Amino acid sequence: MADILIVEDEPSINELMKRTLTMTGHRCCQAYTGREALRAAKQERPDIVLLDINLPDMDGFQVMAQIGTIPVIYVTARDEVTDRVRGLNSGAEDYIVKPFAMEELVARVQVVLRRFHREEKIFVIDDVRVDVERHRVTRAGEDVELTNREFELLRVLLVNRNIALSRTQLLDLAWGMDFFGDDRTVDVHIQRIRKKLGLENYIRTVFKYGYRLEI
Ligand code: CA
């Protein structure tokens, strides 16, 4: 879990981002102007700032310049190459262009957290404990052997918990674009994970779409 400051003047987008990141286990605080952002950054000391560029009182680049050493991901509707370059040159960790998919937001936040060694390493669901760093899974204290594929799939479900992921997204996120497989492959692996870990009530099937891990 990380503390995330969301800076976005459009309330509906700000709220949606908060909801998504809260669902996936993060703690969020919200700012709607540059000044609010700077105040919140100082008071809350977040792990990451998600920073809109077009703000009513100042622009994101000005905020970034005053924000100190906190990692920043720009989230903006501007998709011109010059802005992208300017954003990254100003020291931002990443740049997300609106509109974006929620799992993309979650994934990019996760990458930055990993870069700063702030990502979650241990997950607990019921009597199952997953140690991501050590690649170790136990159920009621006993080791459970998962294949690499099963482990990666489980990791993706955990990081994106409470978000429905399509089978295609699961394929891509867990095993990469190059992996040769289809929807059926995902189903088979999900069945195995559910059975090995007794997670039938947690890994939910989303009708005609995919799966969601509910914690
Ligand atoms: Ca804006």
mmCIF file of C-alpha atoms in Angstrom, residues 4-138:
data_model
loop_
_atom_site.group_PDB
_atom_site.id
_atom_site.type_symbol
_atom_site.label_atom_id
_atom_site.label_comp_id
_atom_site.label_asym_id
_atom_site.label_seq_id
_atom_site.Cartn_x
_atom_site.Cartn_y
_atom_site.Cartn_z
ATOM 1 C CA ILE A 4 -0.858 8.685 -3.302
ATOM 2 C CA LEU A 5 -1.637 12.345 -3.898
ATOM 3 C CA ILE A 6 -4.037 12.864 -6.796
ATOM 4 C CA VAL A 7 -3.873 16.323 -8.359
ATOM 5 C CA GLU A 8 -6.696 16.781 -10.860
ATOM 6 C CA ASP A 9 -9.125 19.676 -11.196
ATOM 7 C CA GLU A 10 -11.843 17.650 -12.893
ATOM 8 C CA PRO A 11 -13.778 16.195 -9.932
ATOM 9 C CA SER A 12 -15.151 13.149 -11.757
ATOM 10 C CA ILE A 13 -11.705 12.046 -12.963
ATOM 11 C CA ASN A 14 -10.147 12.788 -9.585
ATOM 12 C CA GLU A 15 -12.841 10.678 -7.910
ATOM 13 C CA LEU A 16 -12.520 7.807 -10.374
ATOM 14 C CA MET A 17 -8.760 7.664 -9.870
ATOM 15 C CA LYS A 18 -9.220 7.718 -6.125
ATOM 16 C CA ARG A 19 -11.776 4.931 -6.231
ATOM 17 C CA THR A 20 -9.587 2.736 -8.426
ATOM 18 C CA LEU A 21 -6.437 3.214 -6.377
ATOM 19 C CA THR A 22 -8.290 2.790 -3.077
ATOM 20 C CA MET A 23 -9.797 -0.461 -4.335
ATOM 21 C CA THR A 24 -6.352 -1.748 -5.147
ATOM 22 C CA GLY A 25 -5.229 -1.057 -1.596
ATOM 23 C CA HIS A 26 -3.667 2.410 -1.740
ATOM 24 C CA ARG A 27 -4.402 5.417 0.455
ATOM 25 C CA CYS A 28 -5.271 8.536 -1.514
ATOM 26 C CA CYS A 29 -5.540 12.205 -0.842
ATOM 27 C CA GLN A 30 -6.981 14.629 -3.375
ATOM 28 C CA ALA A 31 -6.060 18.098 -4.583
ATOM 29 C CA TYR A 32 -7.845 20.174 -7.216
ATOM 30 C CA THR A 33 -5.447 23.080 -7.690
ATOM 31 C CA GLY A 34 -1.695 23.553 -7.804
ATOM 32 C CA ARG A 35 -1.684 25.331 -4.462
ATOM 33 C CA GLU A 36 -3.649 22.573 -2.786
ATOM 34 C CA ALA A 37 -1.247 20.071 -4.303
ATOM 35 C CA LEU A 38 1.817 21.791 -2.862
ATOM 36 C CA ARG A 39 0.204 22.066 0.556
ATOM 37 C CA ALA A 40 -0.852 18.385 0.521
ATOM 38 C CA ALA A 41 2.559 17.239 -0.707
ATOM 39 C CA LYS A 42 4.170 19.011 2.235
ATOM 40 C CA GLN A 43 1.702 17.827 4.846
ATOM 41 C CA GLU A 44 1.006 14.266 3.714
ATOM 42 C CA ARG A 45 4.414 13.317 2.310
ATOM 43 C CA PRO A 46 2.888 10.958 -0.276
ATOM 44 C CA ASP A 47 4.901 8.190 -1.956
ATOM 45 C CA ILE A 48 3.715 9.272 -5.400
ATOM 46 C CA VAL A 49 2.003 12.295 -6.900
ATOM 47 C CA LEU A 50 -0.316 11.883 -9.883
ATOM 48 C CA LEU A 51 -0.170 15.316 -11.428
ATOM 49 C CA ASP A 52 -2.477 16.880 -13.977
ATOM 50 C CA ILE A 53 -0.806 19.521 -16.172
ATOM 51 C CA ASN A 54 -3.727 21.880 -16.855
ATOM 52 C CA LEU A 55 -4.699 23.190 -13.438
ATOM 53 C CA PRO A 56 -6.724 26.351 -12.754
ATOM 54 C CA ASP A 57 -4.086 28.310 -10.840
ATOM 55 C CA MET A 58 -0.753 27.047 -12.157
ATOM 56 C CA ASP A 59 0.436 24.329 -14.489
ATOM 57 C CA GLY A 60 1.747 20.912 -13.521
ATOM 58 C CA PHE A 61 5.303 21.803 -14.527
ATOM 59 C CA GLN A 62 5.329 24.643 -11.979
ATOM 60 C CA VAL A 63 3.933 22.327 -9.320
ATOM 61 C CA MET A 64 6.520 19.686 -10.159
ATOM 62 C CA ALA A 65 9.333 22.228 -9.818
ATOM 63 C CA GLN A 66 8.277 22.980 -6.247
ATOM 64 C CA ILE A 67 7.248 19.562 -5.098
ATOM 65 C CA GLY A 68 10.671 18.335 -4.022
ATOM 66 C CA THR A 69 11.845 14.764 -4.291
ATOM 67 C CA ILE A 70 8.500 12.936 -4.408
ATOM 68 C CA PRO A 71 8.093 10.769 -7.544
ATOM 69 C CA VAL A 72 5.627 12.296 -10.004
ATOM 70 C CA ILE A 73 3.538 10.729 -12.740
ATOM 71 C CA TYR A 74 1.917 13.247 -15.047
ATOM 72 C CA VAL A 75 -1.693 12.490 -15.898
ATOM 73 C CA THR A 76 -2.922 14.770 -18.610
ATOM 74 C CA ALA A 77 -5.056 15.218 -21.674
ATOM 75 C CA ARG A 78 -2.208 16.847 -23.539
ATOM 76 C CA ASP A 79 -0.714 14.288 -25.788
ATOM 77 C CA GLU A 80 1.646 16.408 -27.820
ATOM 78 C CA VAL A 81 5.141 15.044 -28.037
ATOM 79 C CA THR A 82 6.685 18.290 -26.780
ATOM 80 C CA ASP A 83 4.695 18.073 -23.556
ATOM 81 C CA ARG A 84 5.688 14.483 -23.077
ATOM 82 C CA VAL A 85 9.343 15.330 -23.511
ATOM 83 C CA ARG A 86 9.041 18.371 -21.297
ATOM 84 C CA GLY A 87 7.288 16.305 -18.652
ATOM 85 C CA LEU A 88 9.922 13.602 -18.596
ATOM 86 C CA ASN A 89 12.786 16.090 -18.813
ATOM 87 C CA SER A 90 11.448 17.873 -15.755
ATOM 88 C CA GLY A 91 12.144 14.723 -13.763
ATOM 89 C CA ALA A 92 8.774 12.954 -13.843
ATOM 90 C CA GLU A 93 8.790 9.171 -13.595
ATOM 91 C CA ASP A 94 6.081 8.598 -16.145
ATOM 92 C CA TYR A 95 3.410 10.225 -18.254
ATOM 93 C CA ILE A 96 -0.157 8.968 -18.650
ATOM 94 C CA VAL A 97 -2.387 10.458 -21.308
ATOM 95 C CA LYS A 98 -6.141 10.793 -20.755
ATOM 96 C CA PRO A 99 -8.301 8.952 -21.370
ATOM 97 C CA PHE A 100 -6.630 5.906 -19.911
ATOM 98 C CA ALA A 101 -7.749 2.510 -18.702
ATOM 99 C CA MET A 102 -7.843 2.044 -14.946
ATOM 100 C CA GLU A 103 -5.606 -1.015 -15.049
ATOM 101 C CA GLU A 104 -3.050 1.067 -16.921
ATOM 102 C CA LEU A 105 -3.066 3.588 -14.083
ATOM 103 C CA VAL A 106 -2.666 0.809 -11.512
ATOM 104 C CA ALA A 107 0.148 -0.814 -13.498
ATOM 105 C CA ARG A 108 2.102 2.415 -13.959
ATOM 106 C CA VAL A 109 1.787 3.352 -10.304
ATOM 107 C CA GLN A 110 3.038 -0.125 -9.468
ATOM 108 C CA VAL A 111 6.098 0.250 -11.709
ATOM 109 C CA VAL A 112 7.075 3.515 -10.019
ATOM 110 C CA LEU A 113 6.523 2.035 -6.559
ATOM 111 C CA ARG A 114 8.788 -0.861 -7.503
ATOM 112 C CA ARG A 115 11.444 1.537 -8.766
ATOM 113 C CA PHE A 116 11.416 3.232 -5.366
ATOM 114 C CA HIS A 117 11.147 -0.047 -3.465
ATOM 115 C CA ARG A 118 7.757 0.900 -2.104
ATOM 116 C CA GLU A 119 5.670 -1.836 -3.653
ATOM 117 C CA GLU A 120 3.730 -4.318 -1.608
ATOM 118 C CA LYS A 121 5.649 -7.518 -1.114
ATOM 119 C CA ILE A 122 3.343 -9.593 1.066
ATOM 120 C CA PHE A 123 -0.328 -10.281 0.392
ATOM 121 C CA VAL A 124 -2.646 -12.152 2.721
ATOM 122 C CA ILE A 125 -6.007 -13.551 1.701
ATOM 123 C CA ASP A 126 -7.707 -15.710 4.294
ATOM 124 C CA ASP A 127 -5.130 -18.383 5.195
ATOM 125 C CA VAL A 128 -3.113 -17.792 2.033
ATOM 126 C CA ARG A 129 0.081 -15.748 2.210
ATOM 127 C CA VAL A 130 1.888 -14.639 -0.927
ATOM 128 C CA ASP A 131 5.453 -13.367 -0.688
ATOM 129 C CA VAL A 132 6.027 -11.744 -4.066
ATOM 130 C CA GLU A 133 9.724 -11.109 -3.583
ATOM 131 C CA ARG A 134 10.580 -14.622 -2.470
ATOM 132 C CA HIS A 135 8.156 -16.237 -4.896
ATOM 133 C CA ARG A 136 6.682 -18.151 -2.002
ATOM 134 C CA VAL A 137 3.061 -19.076 -1.374
ATOM 135 C CA THR A 138 1.742 -20.735 1.752
#
